[in-house]
mmCIF file of C-alpha atoms in Angstrom:
data_model
loop_
_atom_site.group_PDB
_atom_site.id
_atom_site.type_symbol
_atom_site.label_atom_id
_atom_site.label_comp_id
_atom_site.label_asym_id
_atom_site.label_seq_id
_atom_site.Cartn_x
_atom_site.Cartn_y
_atom_site.Cartn_z
ATOM 1 C CA MET R 1 -28.871 -28.408 48.303
ATOM 2 C CA ASN R 2 -27.805 -31.951 49.084
ATOM 3 C CA PRO R 3 -25.024 -33.411 46.879
ATOM 4 C CA PHE R 4 -24.747 -37.197 46.972
ATOM 5 C CA PHE R 5 -23.982 -40.326 44.964
ATOM 6 C CA PHE R 6 -26.645 -42.862 44.071
ATOM 7 C CA GLY R 7 -27.330 -45.836 41.829
ATOM 8 C CA ARG R 8 -25.126 -48.890 41.428
ATOM 9 C CA SER R 9 -22.176 -49.150 43.791
ATOM 10 C CA GLU R 10 -19.848 -50.123 40.940
ATOM 11 C CA ARG R 11 -20.938 -47.144 38.810
ATOM 12 C CA PRO R 12 -22.357 -44.413 41.055
ATOM 13 C CA LEU R 13 -24.012 -41.330 39.633
ATOM 14 C CA PHE R 14 -23.630 -37.870 41.110
ATOM 15 C CA GLY R 15 -26.706 -35.860 41.933
ATOM 16 C CA ILE R 16 -27.793 -32.740 43.783
ATOM 17 C CA TYR R 17 -31.181 -32.800 45.471
ATOM 18 C CA HIS R 18 -33.034 -29.543 46.026
ATOM 19 C CA ALA R 19 -35.726 -29.826 48.694
ATOM 20 C CA PRO R 20 -38.967 -27.919 48.027
ATOM 21 C CA LYS R 21 -40.313 -24.959 49.931
ATOM 22 C CA PRO R 22 -43.788 -25.481 51.429
ATOM 23 C CA PRO R 23 -46.436 -26.057 50.335
ATOM 24 C CA GLU R 24 -44.919 -29.071 48.604
ATOM 25 C CA ARG R 25 -46.243 -30.452 45.341
ATOM 26 C CA GLY R 26 -46.787 -34.115 44.625
ATOM 27 C CA THR R 27 -44.615 -34.070 41.506
ATOM 28 C CA GLY R 28 -40.814 -34.086 41.424
ATOM 29 C CA VAL R 29 -38.738 -32.516 38.652
ATOM 30 C CA LEU R 30 -35.721 -34.254 37.137
ATOM 31 C CA ILE R 31 -33.335 -31.981 35.218
ATOM 32 C CA CYS R 32 -31.477 -33.675 32.342
ATOM 33 C CA PRO R 33 -28.342 -31.713 31.348
ATOM 34 C CA PRO R 34 -26.480 -31.554 28.036
ATOM 35 C CA ILE R 35 -22.910 -32.813 27.549
ATOM 36 C CA GLY R 36 -19.522 -31.320 26.688
ATOM 37 C CA GLN R 37 -19.157 -27.550 26.555
ATOM 38 C CA GLU R 38 -22.935 -27.210 26.615
ATOM 39 C CA TYR R 39 -22.871 -28.852 30.047
ATOM 40 C CA MET R 40 -20.507 -26.129 31.240
ATOM 41 C CA ARG R 41 -22.450 -23.321 29.565
ATOM 42 C CA THR R 42 -25.751 -24.319 31.162
ATOM 43 C CA HIS R 43 -24.555 -25.342 34.627
ATOM 44 C CA ARG R 44 -25.455 -22.063 36.313
ATOM 45 C CA ALA R 45 -28.768 -21.813 34.471
ATOM 46 C CA LEU R 46 -29.850 -25.306 35.521
ATOM 47 C CA ARG R 47 -28.913 -24.593 39.122
ATOM 48 C CA GLN R 48 -30.995 -21.425 39.001
ATOM 49 C CA LEU R 49 -33.872 -23.336 37.399
ATOM 50 C CA ALA R 50 -33.778 -25.877 40.223
ATOM 51 C CA LEU R 51 -33.847 -23.133 42.853
ATOM 52 C CA GLN R 52 -36.796 -21.382 41.206
ATOM 53 C CA LEU R 53 -38.734 -24.656 40.997
ATOM 54 C CA THR R 54 -38.208 -25.345 44.700
ATOM 55 C CA LYS R 55 -39.652 -21.928 45.539
ATOM 56 C CA VAL R 56 -43.003 -23.021 44.080
ATOM 57 C CA GLY R 57 -42.982 -26.372 45.868
ATOM 58 C CA PHE R 58 -41.252 -28.796 43.491
ATOM 59 C CA PRO R 59 -38.593 -31.214 44.762
ATOM 60 C CA VAL R 60 -35.809 -31.232 42.155
ATOM 61 C CA LEU R 61 -32.924 -33.536 41.289
ATOM 62 C CA ARG R 62 -30.028 -32.540 39.055
ATOM 63 C CA PHE R 63 -27.629 -35.300 38.044
ATOM 64 C CA ASP R 64 -24.695 -36.199 35.802
ATOM 65 C CA TYR R 65 -24.727 -39.079 33.318
ATOM 66 C CA SER R 66 -22.080 -41.797 33.440
ATOM 67 C CA GLY R 67 -18.761 -40.394 32.223
ATOM 68 C CA VAL R 68 -19.982 -36.802 32.555
ATOM 69 C CA GLY R 69 -19.321 -34.270 35.300
ATOM 70 C CA ASP R 70 -18.798 -35.877 38.707
ATOM 71 C CA SER R 71 -20.384 -39.245 37.935
ATOM 72 C CA SER R 72 -18.191 -42.315 37.578
ATOM 73 C CA GLY R 73 -17.149 -43.777 34.247
ATOM 74 C CA LEU R 74 -15.255 -42.563 31.197
ATOM 75 C CA ASP R 75 -16.649 -40.521 28.347
ATOM 76 C CA THR R 76 -15.195 -43.118 25.974
ATOM 77 C CA GLU R 77 -17.659 -45.635 27.461
ATOM 78 C CA ALA R 78 -20.695 -43.463 26.792
ATOM 79 C CA SER R 79 -23.770 -44.593 24.883
ATOM 80 C CA LEU R 80 -27.328 -43.326 24.571
ATOM 81 C CA ASP R 81 -28.659 -46.541 26.106
ATOM 82 C CA ARG R 82 -26.427 -46.117 29.139
ATOM 83 C CA TRP R 83 -27.505 -42.501 29.536
ATOM 84 C CA LEU R 84 -31.154 -43.538 29.235
ATOM 85 C CA ASP R 85 -30.548 -46.092 31.982
ATOM 86 C CA ASP R 86 -28.916 -43.332 34.055
ATOM 87 C CA THR R 87 -31.964 -41.128 33.524
ATOM 88 C CA ALA R 88 -34.265 -43.925 34.676
ATOM 89 C CA THR R 89 -32.087 -44.497 37.744
ATOM 90 C CA ALA R 90 -32.173 -40.777 38.543
ATOM 91 C CA ALA R 91 -35.955 -40.654 38.117
ATOM 92 C CA ASP R 92 -36.413 -43.517 40.571
ATOM 93 C CA GLU R 93 -33.983 -41.884 43.004
ATOM 94 C CA LEU R 94 -35.942 -38.633 42.849
ATOM 95 C CA LYS R 95 -39.191 -40.446 43.644
ATOM 96 C CA ASP R 96 -37.610 -42.253 46.587
ATOM 97 C CA THR R 97 -35.848 -39.180 47.973
ATOM 98 C CA ALA R 98 -38.786 -36.793 47.608
ATOM 99 C CA GLY R 99 -41.516 -39.309 48.395
ATOM 100 C CA VAL R 100 -43.465 -38.493 45.221
ATOM 101 C CA LYS R 101 -45.264 -40.783 42.804
ATOM 102 C CA ARG R 102 -45.227 -38.565 39.706
ATOM 103 C CA ILE R 103 -42.382 -36.730 37.971
ATOM 104 C CA ALA R 104 -41.697 -34.176 35.271
ATOM 105 C CA LEU R 105 -38.559 -34.151 33.143
ATOM 106 C CA VAL R 106 -36.798 -30.984 31.990
ATOM 107 C CA GLY R 107 -34.055 -31.448 29.412
ATOM 108 C CA ILE R 108 -31.839 -29.080 27.464
ATOM 109 C CA ARG R 109 -30.099 -29.915 24.168
ATOM 110 C CA LEU R 110 -29.111 -33.617 24.179
ATOM 111 C CA GLY R 111 -30.627 -33.836 27.654
ATOM 112 C CA ALA R 112 -33.989 -32.927 26.114
ATOM 113 C CA ALA R 113 -33.739 -35.820 23.665
ATOM 114 C CA LEU R 114 -32.846 -38.183 26.503
ATOM 115 C CA ALA R 115 -35.703 -36.824 28.618
ATOM 116 C CA LEU R 116 -38.261 -37.478 25.895
ATOM 117 C CA ARG R 117 -36.983 -40.966 25.108
ATOM 118 C CA ALA R 118 -36.854 -41.810 28.836
ATOM 119 C CA ALA R 119 -40.394 -40.534 29.359
ATOM 120 C CA GLU R 120 -41.677 -42.751 26.558
ATOM 121 C CA ARG R 121 -40.525 -45.781 28.569
ATOM 122 C CA ARG R 122 -42.343 -44.810 31.784
ATOM 123 C CA THR R 123 -45.895 -44.425 33.059
ATOM 124 C CA ASP R 124 -45.164 -42.003 35.916
ATOM 125 C CA VAL R 125 -44.198 -38.917 33.881
ATOM 126 C CA ASP R 126 -46.732 -36.088 33.790
ATOM 127 C CA SER R 127 -44.850 -33.689 31.530
ATOM 128 C CA VAL R 128 -41.615 -33.133 29.626
ATOM 129 C CA VAL R 129 -39.992 -29.787 28.873
ATOM 130 C CA LEU R 130 -37.776 -29.760 25.776
ATOM 131 C CA TRP R 131 -35.458 -26.742 25.887
ATOM 132 C CA ASP R 132 -33.599 -26.203 22.594
ATOM 133 C CA PRO R 133 -33.623 -29.969 21.999
ATOM 134 C CA VAL R 134 -31.260 -31.890 19.762
ATOM 135 C CA VAL R 135 -33.755 -33.043 17.138
ATOM 136 C CA ARG R 136 -31.519 -34.830 14.631
ATOM 137 C CA GLY R 137 -28.453 -36.417 16.154
ATOM 138 C CA GLY R 138 -26.515 -36.380 12.889
ATOM 139 C CA ASP R 139 -26.888 -32.609 12.560
ATOM 140 C CA TYR R 140 -25.830 -32.179 16.179
ATOM 141 C CA VAL R 141 -22.691 -34.276 15.684
ATOM 142 C CA GLY R 142 -21.696 -32.179 12.675
ATOM 143 C CA GLU R 143 -22.202 -28.915 14.544
ATOM 144 C CA MET R 144 -20.204 -30.040 17.568
ATOM 145 C CA ILE R 145 -17.295 -31.419 15.513
ATOM 146 C CA ARG R 146 -17.107 -28.149 13.558
ATOM 147 C CA LEU R 147 -16.878 -26.242 16.830
ATOM 148 C CA ASN R 148 -13.869 -28.372 17.745
ATOM 149 C CA ALA R 149 -12.062 -27.679 14.445
ATOM 150 C CA PRO R 150 -9.997 -24.545 13.704
ATOM 151 C CA PRO R 151 -11.996 -21.866 11.844
ATOM 152 C CA GLY R 152 -12.108 -22.471 8.101
ATOM 153 C CA SER R 153 -10.624 -25.962 8.293
ATOM 154 C CA ALA R 154 -12.181 -29.132 6.935
ATOM 155 C CA LEU R 155 -13.801 -31.596 9.308
ATOM 156 C CA PRO R 156 -11.306 -34.131 10.682
ATOM 157 C CA PRO R 157 -11.531 -37.551 9.030
ATOM 158 C CA ASP R 158 -13.439 -40.296 10.813
ATOM 159 C CA ASP R 159 -11.531 -43.577 10.687
ATOM 160 C CA GLY R 160 -14.380 -45.438 12.389
ATOM 161 C CA ARG R 161 -12.131 -46.562 15.257
ATOM 162 C CA SER R 162 -10.751 -43.571 17.168
ATOM 163 C CA PRO R 163 -12.701 -41.088 19.326
ATOM 164 C CA MET R 164 -13.110 -37.589 17.896
ATOM 165 C CA GLY R 165 -13.260 -34.315 19.790
ATOM 166 C CA MET R 166 -16.796 -32.954 20.038
ATOM 167 C CA ALA R 167 -16.722 -29.588 21.821
ATOM 168 C CA GLY R 168 -15.368 -30.886 25.102
ATOM 169 C CA PHE R 169 -16.420 -34.527 24.839
ATOM 170 C CA ALA R 170 -14.867 -37.654 23.350
ATOM 171 C CA LEU R 171 -17.113 -38.856 20.535
ATOM 172 C CA THR R 172 -16.511 -42.576 20.054
ATOM 173 C CA PRO R 173 -17.594 -44.347 16.854
ATOM 174 C CA ALA R 174 -20.260 -46.210 18.864
ATOM 175 C CA LEU R 175 -21.718 -43.024 20.350
ATOM 176 C CA ARG R 176 -21.614 -41.334 16.957
ATOM 177 C CA ARG R 177 -23.668 -44.190 15.490
ATOM 178 C CA ASP R 178 -26.146 -43.838 18.345
ATOM 179 C CA LEU R 179 -26.500 -40.115 17.774
ATOM 180 C CA GLU R 180 -26.826 -40.381 14.011
ATOM 181 C CA GLN R 181 -29.861 -42.626 14.482
ATOM 182 C CA LEU R 182 -31.568 -40.104 16.763
ATOM 183 C CA ASP R 183 -34.515 -38.180 15.317
ATOM 184 C CA LEU R 184 -37.048 -36.780 17.772
ATOM 185 C CA ALA R 185 -39.388 -35.752 14.962
ATOM 186 C CA ALA R 186 -39.708 -39.330 13.700
ATOM 187 C CA ALA R 187 -42.879 -41.185 14.561
ATOM 188 C CA GLY R 188 -43.036 -42.199 18.210
ATOM 189 C CA PRO R 189 -45.746 -43.306 20.618
ATOM 190 C CA ALA R 190 -49.084 -41.633 19.904
ATOM 191 C CA HIS R 191 -49.619 -40.988 23.601
ATOM 192 C CA ARG R 192 -46.799 -39.186 25.323
ATOM 193 C CA PRO R 193 -46.704 -37.041 28.461
ATOM 194 C CA ARG R 194 -47.714 -33.397 28.142
ATOM 195 C CA LEU R 195 -44.934 -31.715 26.170
ATOM 196 C CA PHE R 196 -43.554 -28.186 26.315
ATOM 197 C CA LEU R 197 -41.168 -27.170 23.522
ATOM 198 C CA ILE R 198 -39.239 -24.002 24.428
ATOM 199 C CA VAL R 199 -36.710 -22.641 21.930
ATOM 200 C CA SER R 200 -34.325 -19.688 21.974
ATOM 201 C CA GLU R 201 -34.236 -19.392 18.169
ATOM 202 C CA GLU R 202 -36.629 -20.564 15.464
ATOM 203 C CA ARG R 203 -34.541 -23.171 13.669
ATOM 204 C CA ALA R 204 -36.050 -25.372 10.969
ATOM 205 C CA GLU R 205 -35.529 -28.504 13.070
ATOM 206 C CA TYR R 206 -37.524 -27.029 15.952
ATOM 207 C CA LEU R 207 -40.401 -26.145 13.645
ATOM 208 C CA ARG R 208 -40.343 -29.666 12.202
ATOM 209 C CA LEU R 209 -40.502 -31.107 15.701
ATOM 210 C CA ARG R 210 -43.311 -28.721 16.641
ATOM 211 C CA ASP R 211 -45.351 -29.838 13.648
ATOM 212 C CA GLY R 212 -44.704 -33.489 14.445
ATOM 213 C CA LEU R 213 -45.770 -33.078 18.062
ATOM 214 C CA ALA R 214 -48.944 -31.284 17.007
ATOM 215 C CA GLY R 215 -50.160 -34.485 15.347
ATOM 216 C CA LEU R 216 -50.020 -36.521 18.550
ATOM 217 C CA ALA R 217 -52.888 -37.240 20.896
ATOM 218 C CA THR R 218 -50.968 -35.671 23.779
ATOM 219 C CA PRO R 219 -51.224 -31.881 24.304
ATOM 220 C CA SER R 220 -48.103 -29.912 23.443
ATOM 221 C CA THR R 221 -47.135 -26.253 23.423
ATOM 222 C CA TYR R 222 -44.456 -24.324 21.532
ATOM 223 C CA GLN R 223 -42.797 -21.147 22.792
ATOM 224 C CA HIS R 224 -40.105 -19.043 21.165
ATOM 225 C CA ILE R 225 -38.252 -17.071 23.847
ATOM 226 C CA PRO R 226 -35.137 -15.367 22.385
ATOM 227 C CA ALA R 227 -32.303 -16.026 24.811
ATOM 228 C CA GLY R 228 -29.007 -16.198 22.924
ATOM 229 C CA GLY R 229 -28.295 -19.926 23.015
ATOM 230 C CA GLU R 230 -26.534 -19.895 19.626
ATOM 231 C CA TRP R 231 -25.310 -23.433 20.179
ATOM 232 C CA ALA R 232 -23.512 -23.719 16.832
ATOM 233 C CA ALA R 233 -21.643 -20.394 17.156
ATOM 234 C CA ALA R 234 -17.935 -20.780 17.949
ATOM 235 C CA GLU R 235 -17.776 -17.366 19.616
ATOM 236 C CA ARG R 236 -20.382 -18.521 22.167
ATOM 237 C CA LEU R 237 -18.615 -21.773 23.004
ATOM 238 C CA GLY R 238 -17.322 -20.697 26.413
ATOM 239 C CA ALA R 239 -20.052 -18.200 27.280
ATOM 240 C CA ALA R 240 -22.195 -19.000 30.311
ATOM 241 C CA LEU R 241 -25.933 -18.999 29.698
ATOM 242 C CA LEU R 242 -28.455 -17.585 32.169
ATOM 243 C CA PRO R 243 -31.730 -16.951 30.297
ATOM 244 C CA HIS R 244 -34.092 -15.701 33.003
ATOM 245 C CA ALA R 245 -37.076 -15.543 30.638
ATOM 246 C CA ILE R 246 -36.765 -19.209 29.675
ATOM 247 C CA ILE R 247 -36.264 -20.257 33.294
ATOM 248 C CA GLN R 248 -39.417 -18.409 34.313
ATOM 249 C CA GLY R 249 -41.254 -19.872 31.330
ATOM 250 C CA ILE R 250 -40.389 -23.406 32.426
ATOM 251 C CA VAL R 251 -41.466 -22.722 36.011
ATOM 252 C CA SER R 252 -44.762 -21.287 34.761
ATOM 253 C CA ASP R 253 -45.394 -24.234 32.438
ATOM 254 C CA LEU R 254 -44.858 -26.816 35.161
ATOM 255 C CA SER R 255 -46.852 -24.842 37.717
#
């Protein structure tokens, strides 16, 4: 593993590069993490995913968005556009570091939404893995705010000016507006990279996304692999996640 900073000198991003084992593949894998408590819950799993991908020849880059983890910036400055720019910067860094021309994106939760939107802006992405993606940003915001509130209490009022707590992250009014406009199942480009939708529970939003993806010209697959994500469950908020079956499923899909 090689930890380093990259990107703009005034706003560097933190990344960890995992070099591949031979024989090397010509495609690099960029892992797009979630935010807040979900970032903490999945940290070990994403590290393990990176290690398993290197064993089959993939160069891998994990990174933190601006204002998240070890990257520079404040969470109160966050926006989806900035995180999409960060994802593009990380994708270019992966290509330069690994010497590859093609990439795959693997995203979990909000990272999956960012991975798909980032891939739609590029021509060098072969495939995207969506692991328990945030499909509707408004639903996600509601779930995360409820996790931050005491059990049985009403949701805290939104005055439209002050950041709100969102399960370990400061949700500003601007970021909330960004998220509430997010809907992965809405019509997008007809031609997208090859898509793999992997879910740990069969929620209605995942099925809606599956049906929407099935109507596109690009091949897509759907897999339900029970793994105990339970993202909206308060009792799981601090529990680390290490779903070996999903990790192996992702490695198999990309291989």
